[in-house]
Structures are given as C-alpha cells and as structure tokens.
Amino acid sequence: MAAVQRPLVPGQPFDDLTAATRPWQEVYFGPNYRRLQQVKARWDPRSVFHHDLSVRPPGH
C-alpha cells in the first residue's frame, strides 16, 4: 500500500521531511533560516554544536 502524502508546512517534525521536494532547511525553518545562520555564526562560529539537520553557518 502506498503511503499517504500530506502537504509540507513550515515547522513540521523532521521525520515528515522524507518526501520533501524542497531543501529541508526551507521546509523546516522557512524564511527564518538566514537569520538563524547569522545567529549560528555569532554564537557558534566553529560549529561545535552540530548534527545532520542543524543550522549550518553561512556559506555552507
């Protein structure tokens, strides 16, 4: 049986991003991603706190 696909909305849980047709950053964080990158650059410039789905520093 095929899985039911729902429309993606900003702020949905990460586990629902498997069917995303857009970059996960855009789907999850929406228009806030660039601002979050600026915060990341200021407070964690060496990217000590990271994982596969974390906010990446600008330019990455």
PDB file of N, CA and C in Angstrom:
ATOM      1  N   MET A   1       0.841  -1.176   0.000  1.00  0.00           N
ATOM      2  CA  MET A   1       0.000   0.000   0.000  1.00  0.00           C
ATOM      3  C   MET A   1       0.887   1.239   0.000  1.00  0.00           C
ATOM      4  N   ALA A   2       0.574   2.194  -0.802  1.00  0.00           N
ATOM      5  CA  ALA A   2       1.352   3.433  -0.883  1.00  0.00           C
ATOM      6  C   ALA A   2       1.081   4.307   0.336  1.00  0.00           C
ATOM      7  N   ALA A   3       2.116   5.001   0.777  1.00  0.00           N
ATOM      8  CA  ALA A   3       1.962   5.915   1.910  1.00  0.00           C
ATOM      9  C   ALA A   3       1.172   7.145   1.489  1.00  0.00           C
ATOM     10  N   VAL A   4       0.380   7.666   2.397  1.00  0.00           N
ATOM     11  CA  VAL A   4      -0.375   8.884   2.144  1.00  0.00           C
ATOM     12  C   VAL A   4       0.558  10.065   2.314  1.00  0.00           C
ATOM     13  N   GLN A   5       0.600  10.945   1.335  1.00  0.00           N
ATOM     14  CA  GLN A   5       1.459  12.121   1.414  1.00  0.00           C
ATOM     15  C   GLN A   5       0.612  13.344   1.716  1.00  0.00           C
ATOM     16  N   ARG A   6       1.092  14.130   2.687  1.00  0.00           N
ATOM     17  CA  ARG A   6       0.414  15.365   3.053  1.00  0.00           C
ATOM     18  C   ARG A   6       1.234  16.536   2.545  1.00  0.00           C
ATOM     19  N   PRO A   7       0.616  17.693   2.384  1.00  0.00           N
ATOM     20  CA  PRO A   7       1.386  18.886   2.023  1.00  0.00           C
ATOM     21  C   PRO A   7       2.379  19.211   3.133  1.00  0.00           C
ATOM     22  N   LEU A   8       3.565  19.680   2.769  1.00  0.00           N
ATOM     23  CA  LEU A   8       4.578  20.067   3.755  1.00  0.00           C
ATOM     24  C   LEU A   8       4.326  21.493   4.218  1.00  0.00           C
ATOM     25  N   VAL A   9       4.490  21.700   5.500  1.00  0.00           N
ATOM     26  CA  VAL A   9       4.306  23.029   6.060  1.00  0.00           C
ATOM     27  C   VAL A   9       5.491  23.369   6.954  1.00  0.00           C
ATOM     28  N   PRO A  10       5.897  24.652   7.030  1.00  0.00           N
ATOM     29  CA  PRO A  10       6.996  25.030   7.908  1.00  0.00           C
ATOM     30  C   PRO A  10       6.689  24.631   9.350  1.00  0.00           C
ATOM     31  N   GLY A  11       7.697  24.136  10.041  1.00  0.00           N
ATOM     32  CA  GLY A  11       7.563  23.768  11.427  1.00  0.00           C
ATOM     33  C   GLY A  11       7.115  22.338  11.662  1.00  0.00           C
ATOM     34  N   GLN A  12       6.960  21.556  10.609  1.00  0.00           N
ATOM     35  CA  GLN A  12       6.548  20.179  10.811  1.00  0.00           C
ATOM     36  C   GLN A  12       7.722  19.356  11.338  1.00  0.00           C
ATOM     37  N   PRO A  13       7.469  18.231  11.976  1.00  0.00           N
ATOM     38  CA  PRO A  13       8.551  17.409  12.529  1.00  0.00           C
ATOM     39  C   PRO A  13       9.516  16.933  11.450  1.00  0.00           C
ATOM     40  N   PHE A  14      10.785  16.732  11.828  1.00  0.00           N
ATOM     41  CA  PHE A  14      11.800  16.288  10.875  1.00  0.00           C
ATOM     42  C   PHE A  14      11.430  14.970  10.211  1.00  0.00           C
ATOM     43  N   ASP A  15      10.807  14.061  10.924  1.00  0.00           N
ATOM     44  CA  ASP A  15      10.509  12.761  10.340  1.00  0.00           C
ATOM     45  C   ASP A  15       9.509  12.839   9.187  1.00  0.00           C
ATOM     46  N   ASP A  16       8.832  13.952   9.040  1.00  0.00           N
ATOM     47  CA  ASP A  16       7.916  14.134   7.918  1.00  0.00           C
ATOM     48  C   ASP A  16       8.595  14.739   6.692  1.00  0.00           C
ATOM     49  N   LEU A  17       9.897  14.962   6.755  1.00  0.00           N
ATOM     50  CA  LEU A  17      10.592  15.626   5.652  1.00  0.00           C
ATOM     51  C   LEU A  17      11.105  14.654   4.599  1.00  0.00           C
ATOM     52  N   THR A  18      10.878  13.384   4.765  1.00  0.00           N
ATOM     53  CA  THR A  18      11.415  12.409   3.829  1.00  0.00           C
ATOM     54  C   THR A  18      10.865  12.578   2.414  1.00  0.00           C
ATOM     55  N   ALA A  19       9.677  13.110   2.274  1.00  0.00           N
ATOM     56  CA  ALA A  19       9.069  13.285   0.947  1.00  0.00           C
ATOM     57  C   ALA A  19       9.225  14.716   0.430  1.00  0.00           C
ATOM     58  N   ALA A  20      10.069  15.500   1.074  1.00  0.00           N
ATOM     59  CA  ALA A  20      10.212  16.912   0.705  1.00  0.00           C
ATOM     60  C   ALA A  20      10.767  17.052  -0.706  1.00  0.00           C
ATOM     61  N   THR A  21      10.212  17.999  -1.434  1.00  0.00           N
ATOM     62  CA  THR A  21      10.729  18.298  -2.769  1.00  0.00           C
ATOM     63  C   THR A  21      11.592  19.556  -2.739  1.00  0.00           C
ATOM     64  N   ARG A  22      11.619  20.222  -1.588  1.00  0.00           N
ATOM     65  CA  ARG A  22      12.448  21.408  -1.395  1.00  0.00           C
ATOM     66  C   ARG A  22      13.511  21.080  -0.354  1.00  0.00           C
ATOM     67  N   PRO A  23      14.574  21.884  -0.260  1.00  0.00           N
ATOM     68  CA  PRO A  23      15.585  21.639   0.761  1.00  0.00           C
ATOM     69  C   PRO A  23      14.950  21.610   2.159  1.00  0.00           C
ATOM     70  N   TRP A  24      15.420  20.704   3.006  1.00  0.00           N
ATOM     71  CA  TRP A  24      14.828  20.553   4.337  1.00  0.00           C
ATOM     72  C   TRP A  24      14.895  21.841   5.141  1.00  0.00           C
ATOM     73  N   GLN A  25      15.959  22.643   4.943  1.00  0.00           N
ATOM     74  CA  GLN A  25      16.082  23.899   5.687  1.00  0.00           C
ATOM     75  C   GLN A  25      14.902  24.821   5.379  1.00  0.00           C
ATOM     76  N   GLU A  26      14.540  24.889   4.121  1.00  0.00           N
ATOM     77  CA  GLU A  26      13.430  25.748   3.695  1.00  0.00           C
ATOM     78  C   GLU A  26      12.105  25.224   4.233  1.00  0.00           C
ATOM     79  N   VAL A  27      11.926  23.920   4.202  1.00  0.00           N
ATOM     80  CA  VAL A  27      10.679  23.326   4.677  1.00  0.00           C
ATOM     81  C   VAL A  27      10.545  23.503   6.185  1.00  0.00           C
ATOM     82  N   TYR A  28      11.602  23.217   6.933  1.00  0.00           N
ATOM     83  CA  TYR A  28      11.501  23.238   8.388  1.00  0.00           C
ATOM     84  C   TYR A  28      11.572  24.637   8.984  1.00  0.00           C
ATOM     85  N   PHE A  29      12.554  25.432   8.554  1.00  0.00           N
ATOM     86  CA  PHE A  29      12.772  26.746   9.159  1.00  0.00           C
ATOM     87  C   PHE A  29      12.108  27.889   8.401  1.00  0.00           C
ATOM     88  N   GLY A  30      11.697  27.647   7.166  1.00  0.00           N
ATOM     89  CA  GLY A  30      11.028  28.672   6.371  1.00  0.00           C
ATOM     90  C   GLY A  30      11.910  29.898   6.181  1.00  0.00           C
ATOM     91  N   PRO A  31      11.320  31.080   6.227  1.00  0.00           N
ATOM     92  CA  PRO A  31      12.081  32.303   5.969  1.00  0.00           C
ATOM     93  C   PRO A  31      13.033  32.681   7.107  1.00  0.00           C
ATOM     94  N   ASN A  32      13.024  31.945   8.208  1.00  0.00           N
ATOM     95  CA  ASN A  32      13.897  32.249   9.343  1.00  0.00           C
ATOM     96  C   ASN A  32      15.308  31.693   9.195  1.00  0.00           C
ATOM     97  N   TYR A  33      15.549  30.859   8.189  1.00  0.00           N
ATOM     98  CA  TYR A  33      16.833  30.157   8.106  1.00  0.00           C
ATOM     99  C   TYR A  33      18.030  31.095   7.989  1.00  0.00           C
ATOM    100  N   ARG A  34      17.942  32.125   7.166  1.00  0.00           N
ATOM    101  CA  ARG A  34      19.081  33.052   7.019  1.00  0.00           C
ATOM    102  C   ARG A  34      19.405  33.752   8.333  1.00  0.00           C
ATOM    103  N   ARG A  35      18.390  34.149   9.060  1.00  0.00           N
ATOM    104  CA  ARG A  35      18.609  34.788  10.369  1.00  0.00           C
ATOM    105  C   ARG A  35      19.232  33.793  11.350  1.00  0.00           C
ATOM    106  N   LEU A  36      18.775  32.561  11.327  1.00  0.00           N
ATOM    107  CA  LEU A  36      19.349  31.537  12.188  1.00  0.00           C
ATOM    108  C   LEU A  36      20.817  31.285  11.844  1.00  0.00           C
ATOM    109  N   GLN A  37      21.165  31.389  10.573  1.00  0.00           N
ATOM    110  CA  GLN A  37      22.565  31.252  10.175  1.00  0.00           C
ATOM    111  C   GLN A  37      23.402  32.382  10.765  1.00  0.00           C
ATOM    112  N   GLN A  38      22.858  33.574  10.796  1.00  0.00           N
ATOM    113  CA  GLN A  38      23.583  34.705  11.394  1.00  0.00           C
ATOM    114  C   GLN A  38      23.787  34.482  12.890  1.00  0.00           C
ATOM    115  N   VAL A  39      22.771  33.987  13.559  1.00  0.00           N
ATOM    116  CA  VAL A  39      22.889  33.680  14.989  1.00  0.00           C
ATOM    117  C   VAL A  39      23.927  32.585  15.198  1.00  0.00           C
ATOM    118  N   LYS A  40      23.880  31.554  14.378  1.00  0.00           N
ATOM    119  CA  LYS A  40      24.856  30.460  14.457  1.00  0.00           C
ATOM    120  C   LYS A  40      26.270  30.991  14.276  1.00  0.00           C
ATOM    121  N   ALA A  41      26.485  31.864  13.310  1.00  0.00           N
ATOM    122  CA  ALA A  41      27.822  32.421  13.051  1.00  0.00           C
ATOM    123  C   ALA A  41      28.326  33.224  14.241  1.00  0.00           C
ATOM    124  N   ARG A  42      27.431  33.915  14.911  1.00  0.00           N
ATOM    125  CA  ARG A  42      27.857  34.739  16.047  1.00  0.00           C
ATOM    126  C   ARG A  42      28.155  33.894  17.284  1.00  0.00           C
ATOM    127  N   TRP A  43      27.274  32.949  17.609  1.00  0.00           N
ATOM    128  CA  TRP A  43      27.371  32.225  18.867  1.00  0.00           C
ATOM    129  C   TRP A  43      28.082  30.880  18.774  1.00  0.00           C
ATOM    130  N   ASP A  44      28.232  30.350  17.592  1.00  0.00           N
ATOM    131  CA  ASP A  44      28.923  29.068  17.412  1.00  0.00           C
ATOM    132  C   ASP A  44      29.740  29.109  16.122  1.00  0.00           C
ATOM    133  N   PRO A  45      30.702  30.016  16.026  1.00  0.00           N
ATOM    134  CA  PRO A  45      31.429  30.216  14.769  1.00  0.00           C
ATOM    135  C   PRO A  45      32.243  29.000  14.316  1.00  0.00           C
ATOM    136  N   ARG A  46      32.620  28.132  15.237  1.00  0.00           N
ATOM    137  CA  ARG A  46      33.379  26.928  14.864  1.00  0.00           C
ATOM    138  C   ARG A  46      32.484  25.700  14.697  1.00  0.00           C
ATOM    139  N   SER A  47      31.175  25.913  14.767  1.00  0.00           N
ATOM    140  CA  SER A  47      30.183  24.843  14.576  1.00  0.00           C
ATOM    141  C   SER A  47      30.431  23.654  15.504  1.00  0.00           C
ATOM    142  N   VAL A  48      30.634  23.974  16.770  1.00  0.00           N
ATOM    143  CA  VAL A  48      30.835  22.933  17.772  1.00  0.00           C
ATOM    144  C   VAL A  48      29.545  22.144  17.968  1.00  0.00           C
ATOM    145  N   PHE A  49      28.424  22.845  17.992  1.00  0.00           N
ATOM    146  CA  PHE A  49      27.131  22.201  18.169  1.00  0.00           C
ATOM    147  C   PHE A  49      26.522  21.943  16.790  1.00  0.00           C
ATOM    148  N   HIS A  50      26.578  20.716  16.345  1.00  0.00           N
ATOM    149  CA  HIS A  50      26.071  20.404  15.013  1.00  0.00           C
ATOM    150  C   HIS A  50      25.586  18.954  14.925  1.00  0.00           C
ATOM    151  N   HIS A  51      24.754  18.719  13.965  1.00  0.00           N
ATOM    152  CA  HIS A  51      24.307  17.383  13.557  1.00  0.00           C
ATOM    153  C   HIS A  51      23.807  17.521  12.121  1.00  0.00           C
ATOM    154  N   ASP A  52      23.371  16.449  11.538  1.00  0.00           N
ATOM    155  CA  ASP A  52      22.998  16.471  10.119  1.00  0.00           C
ATOM    156  C   ASP A  52      21.887  17.464   9.783  1.00  0.00           C
ATOM    157  N   LEU A  53      21.003  17.737  10.730  1.00  0.00           N
ATOM    158  CA  LEU A  53      19.866  18.614  10.452  1.00  0.00           C
ATOM    159  C   LEU A  53      19.943  19.936  11.207  1.00  0.00           C
ATOM    160  N   SER A  54      21.141  20.323  11.618  1.00  0.00           N
ATOM    161  CA  SER A  54      21.268  21.601  12.329  1.00  0.00           C
ATOM    162  C   SER A  54      21.466  22.757  11.351  1.00  0.00           C
ATOM    163  N   VAL A  55      21.288  23.960  11.871  1.00  0.00           N
ATOM    164  CA  VAL A  55      21.532  25.159  11.072  1.00  0.00           C
ATOM    165  C   VAL A  55      23.025  25.216  10.751  1.00  0.00           C
ATOM    166  N   ARG A  56      23.328  25.403   9.489  1.00  0.00           N
ATOM    167  CA  ARG A  56      24.730  25.463   9.067  1.00  0.00           C
ATOM    168  C   ARG A  56      25.180  26.925   9.013  1.00  0.00           C
ATOM    169  N   PRO A  57      26.472  27.168   9.244  1.00  0.00           N
ATOM    170  CA  PRO A  57      26.984  28.532   9.153  1.00  0.00           C
ATOM    171  C   PRO A  57      26.768  29.071   7.731  1.00  0.00           C
ATOM    172  N   PRO A  58      26.687  30.398   7.591  1.00  0.00           N
ATOM    173  CA  PRO A  58      26.547  30.975   6.247  1.00  0.00           C
ATOM    174  C   PRO A  58      27.661  30.495   5.326  1.00  0.00           C
ATOM    175  N   GLY A  59      27.299  30.241   4.087  1.00  0.00           N
ATOM    176  CA  GLY A  59      28.285  29.805   3.098  1.00  0.00           C
ATOM    177  C   GLY A  59      28.465  28.307   3.014  1.00  0.00           C
ATOM    178  N   HIS A  60      27.719  27.555   3.808  1.00  0.00           N
ATOM    179  CA  HIS A  60      27.825  26.087   3.771  1.00  0.00           C
ATOM    180  C   HIS A  60      26.587  25.482   3.192  1.00  0.00           C
TER     181      HIS A  60
END
